[in-house]
C-alpha atoms as an extended CHARMM CRD file, in Angstrom:
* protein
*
       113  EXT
         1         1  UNK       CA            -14.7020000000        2.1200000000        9.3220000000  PROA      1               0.0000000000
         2         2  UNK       CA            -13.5980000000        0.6410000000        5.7790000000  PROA      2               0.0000000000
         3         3  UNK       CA            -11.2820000000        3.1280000000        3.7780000000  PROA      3               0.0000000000
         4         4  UNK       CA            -10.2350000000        2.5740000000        0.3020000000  PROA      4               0.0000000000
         5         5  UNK       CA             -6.5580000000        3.4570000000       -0.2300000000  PROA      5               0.0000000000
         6         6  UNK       CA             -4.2320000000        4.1010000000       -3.2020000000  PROA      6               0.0000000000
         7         7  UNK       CA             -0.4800000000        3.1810000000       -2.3390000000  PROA      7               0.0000000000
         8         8  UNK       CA              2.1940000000        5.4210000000       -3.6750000000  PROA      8               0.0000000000
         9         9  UNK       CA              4.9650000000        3.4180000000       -5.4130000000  PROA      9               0.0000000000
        10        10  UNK       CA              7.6440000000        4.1830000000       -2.3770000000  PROA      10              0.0000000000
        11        11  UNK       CA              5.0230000000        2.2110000000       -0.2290000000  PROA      11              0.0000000000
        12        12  UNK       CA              6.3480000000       -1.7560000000       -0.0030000000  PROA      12              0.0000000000
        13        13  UNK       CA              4.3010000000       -4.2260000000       -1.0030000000  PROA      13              0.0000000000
        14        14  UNK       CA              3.9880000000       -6.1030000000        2.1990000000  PROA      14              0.0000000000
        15        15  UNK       CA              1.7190000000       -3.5120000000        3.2010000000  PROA      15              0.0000000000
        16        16  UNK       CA             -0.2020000000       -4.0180000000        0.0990000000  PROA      16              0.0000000000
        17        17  UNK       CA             -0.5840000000       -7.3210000000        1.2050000000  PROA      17              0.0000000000
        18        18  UNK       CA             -1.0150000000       -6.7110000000        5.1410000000  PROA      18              0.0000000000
        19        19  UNK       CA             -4.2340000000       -3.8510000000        4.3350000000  PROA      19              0.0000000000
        20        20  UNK       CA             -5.4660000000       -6.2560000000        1.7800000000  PROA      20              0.0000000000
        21        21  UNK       CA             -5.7380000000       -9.2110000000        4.8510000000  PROA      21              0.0000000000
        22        22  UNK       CA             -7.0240000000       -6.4480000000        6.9880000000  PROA      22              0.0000000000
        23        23  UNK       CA             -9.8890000000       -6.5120000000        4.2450000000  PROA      23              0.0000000000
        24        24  UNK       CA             -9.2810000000       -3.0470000000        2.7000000000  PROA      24              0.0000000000
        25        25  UNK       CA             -9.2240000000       -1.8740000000       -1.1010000000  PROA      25              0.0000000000
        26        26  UNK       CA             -6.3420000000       -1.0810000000       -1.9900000000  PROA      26              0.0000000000
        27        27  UNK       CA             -4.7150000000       -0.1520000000       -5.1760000000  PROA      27              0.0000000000
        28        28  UNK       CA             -0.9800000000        0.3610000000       -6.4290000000  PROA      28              0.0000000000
        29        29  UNK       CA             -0.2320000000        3.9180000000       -8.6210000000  PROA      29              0.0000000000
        30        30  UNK       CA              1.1890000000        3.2090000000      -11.7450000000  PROA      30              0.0000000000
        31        31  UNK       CA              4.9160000000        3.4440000000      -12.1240000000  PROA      31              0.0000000000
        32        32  UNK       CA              6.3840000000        6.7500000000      -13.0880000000  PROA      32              0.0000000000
        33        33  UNK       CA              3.3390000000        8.7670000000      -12.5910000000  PROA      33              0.0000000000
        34        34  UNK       CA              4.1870000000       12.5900000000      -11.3400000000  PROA      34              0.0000000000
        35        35  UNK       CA              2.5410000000       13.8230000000       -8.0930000000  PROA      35              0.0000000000
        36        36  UNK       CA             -0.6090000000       15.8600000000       -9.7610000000  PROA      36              0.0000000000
        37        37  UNK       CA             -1.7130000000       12.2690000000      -11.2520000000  PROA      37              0.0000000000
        38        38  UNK       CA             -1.1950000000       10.5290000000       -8.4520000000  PROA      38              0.0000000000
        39        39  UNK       CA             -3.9090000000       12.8700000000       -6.8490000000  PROA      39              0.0000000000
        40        40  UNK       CA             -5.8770000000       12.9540000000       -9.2560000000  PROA      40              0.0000000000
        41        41  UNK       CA             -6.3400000000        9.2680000000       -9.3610000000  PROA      41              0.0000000000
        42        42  UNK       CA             -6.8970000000        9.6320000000       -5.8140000000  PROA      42              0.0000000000
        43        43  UNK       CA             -9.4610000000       12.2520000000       -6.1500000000  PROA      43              0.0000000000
        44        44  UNK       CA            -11.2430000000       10.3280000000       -9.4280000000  PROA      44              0.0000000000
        45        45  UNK       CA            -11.7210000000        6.7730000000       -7.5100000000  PROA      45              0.0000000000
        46        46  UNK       CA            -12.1980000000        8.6060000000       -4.1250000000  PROA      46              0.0000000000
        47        47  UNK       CA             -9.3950000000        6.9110000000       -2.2070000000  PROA      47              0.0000000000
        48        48  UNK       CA             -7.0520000000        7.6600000000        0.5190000000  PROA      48              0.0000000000
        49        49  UNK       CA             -3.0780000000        8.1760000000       -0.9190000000  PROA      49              0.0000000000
        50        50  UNK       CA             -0.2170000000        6.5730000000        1.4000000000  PROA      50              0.0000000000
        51        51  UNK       CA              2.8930000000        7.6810000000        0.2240000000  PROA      51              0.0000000000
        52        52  UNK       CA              6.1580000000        8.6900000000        1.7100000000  PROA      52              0.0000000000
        53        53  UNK       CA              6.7780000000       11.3180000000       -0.2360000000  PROA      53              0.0000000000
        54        54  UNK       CA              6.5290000000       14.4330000000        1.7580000000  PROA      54              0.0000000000
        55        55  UNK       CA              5.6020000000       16.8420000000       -1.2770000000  PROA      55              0.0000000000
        56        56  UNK       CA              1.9540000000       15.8140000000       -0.3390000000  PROA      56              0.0000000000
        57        57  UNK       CA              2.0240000000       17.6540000000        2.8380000000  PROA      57              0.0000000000
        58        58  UNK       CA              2.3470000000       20.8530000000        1.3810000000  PROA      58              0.0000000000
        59        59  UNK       CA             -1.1550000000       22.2140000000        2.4770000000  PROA      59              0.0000000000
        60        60  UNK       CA             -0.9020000000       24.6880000000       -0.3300000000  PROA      60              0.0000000000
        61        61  UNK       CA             -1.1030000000       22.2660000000       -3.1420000000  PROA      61              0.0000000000
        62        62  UNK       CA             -3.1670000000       19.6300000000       -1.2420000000  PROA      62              0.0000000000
        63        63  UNK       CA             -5.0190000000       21.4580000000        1.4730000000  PROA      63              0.0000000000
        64        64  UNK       CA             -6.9990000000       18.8080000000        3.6790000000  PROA      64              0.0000000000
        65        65  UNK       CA            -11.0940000000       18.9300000000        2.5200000000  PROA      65              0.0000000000
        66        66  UNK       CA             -9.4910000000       19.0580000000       -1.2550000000  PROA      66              0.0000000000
        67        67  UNK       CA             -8.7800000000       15.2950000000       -1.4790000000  PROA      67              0.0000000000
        68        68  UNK       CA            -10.3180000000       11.8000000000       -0.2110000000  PROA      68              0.0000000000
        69        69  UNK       CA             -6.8060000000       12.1870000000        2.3620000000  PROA      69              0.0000000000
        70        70  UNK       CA             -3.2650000000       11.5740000000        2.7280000000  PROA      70              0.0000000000
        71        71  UNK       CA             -1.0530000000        9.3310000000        4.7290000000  PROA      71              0.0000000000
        72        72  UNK       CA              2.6540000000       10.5120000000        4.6950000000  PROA      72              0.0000000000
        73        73  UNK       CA              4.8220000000        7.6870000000        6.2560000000  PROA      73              0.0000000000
        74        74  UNK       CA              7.6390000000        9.7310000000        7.8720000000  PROA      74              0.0000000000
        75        75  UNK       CA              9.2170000000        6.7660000000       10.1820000000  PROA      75              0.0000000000
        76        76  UNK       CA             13.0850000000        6.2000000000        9.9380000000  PROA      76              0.0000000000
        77        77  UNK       CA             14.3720000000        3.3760000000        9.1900000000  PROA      77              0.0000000000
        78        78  UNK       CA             12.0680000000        2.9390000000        6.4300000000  PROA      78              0.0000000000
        79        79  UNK       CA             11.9980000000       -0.6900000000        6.7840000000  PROA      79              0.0000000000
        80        80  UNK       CA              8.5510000000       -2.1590000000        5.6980000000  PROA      80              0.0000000000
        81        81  UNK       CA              8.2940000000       -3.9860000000        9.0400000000  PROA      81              0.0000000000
        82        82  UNK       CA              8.3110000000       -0.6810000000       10.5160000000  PROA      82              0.0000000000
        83        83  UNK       CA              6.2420000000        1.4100000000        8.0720000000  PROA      83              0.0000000000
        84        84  UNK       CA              3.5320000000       -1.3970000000        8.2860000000  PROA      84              0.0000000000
        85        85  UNK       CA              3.6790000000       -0.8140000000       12.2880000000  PROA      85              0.0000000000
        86        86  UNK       CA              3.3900000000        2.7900000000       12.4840000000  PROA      86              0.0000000000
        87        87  UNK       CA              0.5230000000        3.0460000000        9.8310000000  PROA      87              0.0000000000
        88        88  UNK       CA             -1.7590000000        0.3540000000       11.3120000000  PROA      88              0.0000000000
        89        89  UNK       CA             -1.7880000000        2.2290000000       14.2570000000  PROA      89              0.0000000000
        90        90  UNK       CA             -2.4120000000        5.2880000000       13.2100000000  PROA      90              0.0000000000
        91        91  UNK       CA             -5.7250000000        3.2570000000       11.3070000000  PROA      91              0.0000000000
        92        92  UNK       CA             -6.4610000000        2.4550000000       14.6320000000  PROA      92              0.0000000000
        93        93  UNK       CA             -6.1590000000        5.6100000000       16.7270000000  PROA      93              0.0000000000
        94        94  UNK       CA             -6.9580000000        8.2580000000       14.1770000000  PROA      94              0.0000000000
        95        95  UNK       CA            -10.9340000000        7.9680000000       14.2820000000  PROA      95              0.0000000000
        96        96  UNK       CA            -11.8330000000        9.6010000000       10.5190000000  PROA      96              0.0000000000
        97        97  UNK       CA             -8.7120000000       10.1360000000        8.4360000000  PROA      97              0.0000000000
        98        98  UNK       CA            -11.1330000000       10.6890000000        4.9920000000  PROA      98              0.0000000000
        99        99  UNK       CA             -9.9300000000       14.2350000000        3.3920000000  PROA      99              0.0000000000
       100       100  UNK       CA             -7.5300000000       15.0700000000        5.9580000000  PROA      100             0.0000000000
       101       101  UNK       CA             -3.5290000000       15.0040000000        5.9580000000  PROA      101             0.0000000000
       102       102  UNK       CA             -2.1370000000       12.4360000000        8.6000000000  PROA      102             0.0000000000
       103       103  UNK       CA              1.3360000000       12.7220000000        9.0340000000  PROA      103             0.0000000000
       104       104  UNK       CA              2.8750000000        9.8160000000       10.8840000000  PROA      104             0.0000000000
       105       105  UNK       CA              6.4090000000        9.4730000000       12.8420000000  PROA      105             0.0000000000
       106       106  UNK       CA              8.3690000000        7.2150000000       14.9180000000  PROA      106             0.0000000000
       107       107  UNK       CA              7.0470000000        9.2930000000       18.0400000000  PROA      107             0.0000000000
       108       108  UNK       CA              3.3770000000       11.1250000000       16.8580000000  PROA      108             0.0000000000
       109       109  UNK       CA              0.7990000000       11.4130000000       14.3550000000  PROA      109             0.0000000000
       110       110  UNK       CA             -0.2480000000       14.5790000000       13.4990000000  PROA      110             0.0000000000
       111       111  UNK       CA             -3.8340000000       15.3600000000       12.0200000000  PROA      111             0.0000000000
       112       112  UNK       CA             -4.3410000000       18.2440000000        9.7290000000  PROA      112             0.0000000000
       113       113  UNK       CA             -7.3900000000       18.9630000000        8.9580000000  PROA      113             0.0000000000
């Protein structure tokens, strides 16, 4: 499955590079933009956020079905190497991420939907 993904500005760019080798769209927020633009963006070009900002999981602001879905990286160290790991295989195991929250750690991913 192809998703299209807009990368929060705490994402590296290595993994802008890596998903765009993969052959995925992705895009880059703009700098300085507060969380309800972030999603909106999200929401008006119909693409999946990563971030690592952990605001985005609360499921009263950003219920799952309400957006296109959300990635939260929550691995430690948050070395790109690492983030780049964990989220490619949570691409890989999590069969249809669109408008549900994936949260993903060192250990699990958890699926909200």
């Amino acid at each position: 499955m192809s998703y299209r993904f807009l990368l929060d500005e705490n994402i590296p760019r290595r993994i802008y590079r890596v998903l765009k080798e993969h052959g995925y769209h992705v895009e880059y927020v703009p700098k300085g933009v507060d969380d309800e633009t972030v999603i909106n963006i999200a929401r008006e070009r119909n693409l999946l956020l990563i971030t690592r900002d952990s605001d985005f999981a609360d499921e009263i602001m950003y219920p799952p079905g309400s957006h296109p879905g959300i990635i939260i990286l929550r691995v430690h160290p948050a070395i790109p190497r690492l983030l780049l790991e964990k989220l490619l295989k949570a691409l890989d195991s999590v069969k249809d991420i669109k408008r549900k929250l994936i949260i993903v750690y060192n250990d699990r991913i958890e699926v909200i939907e």
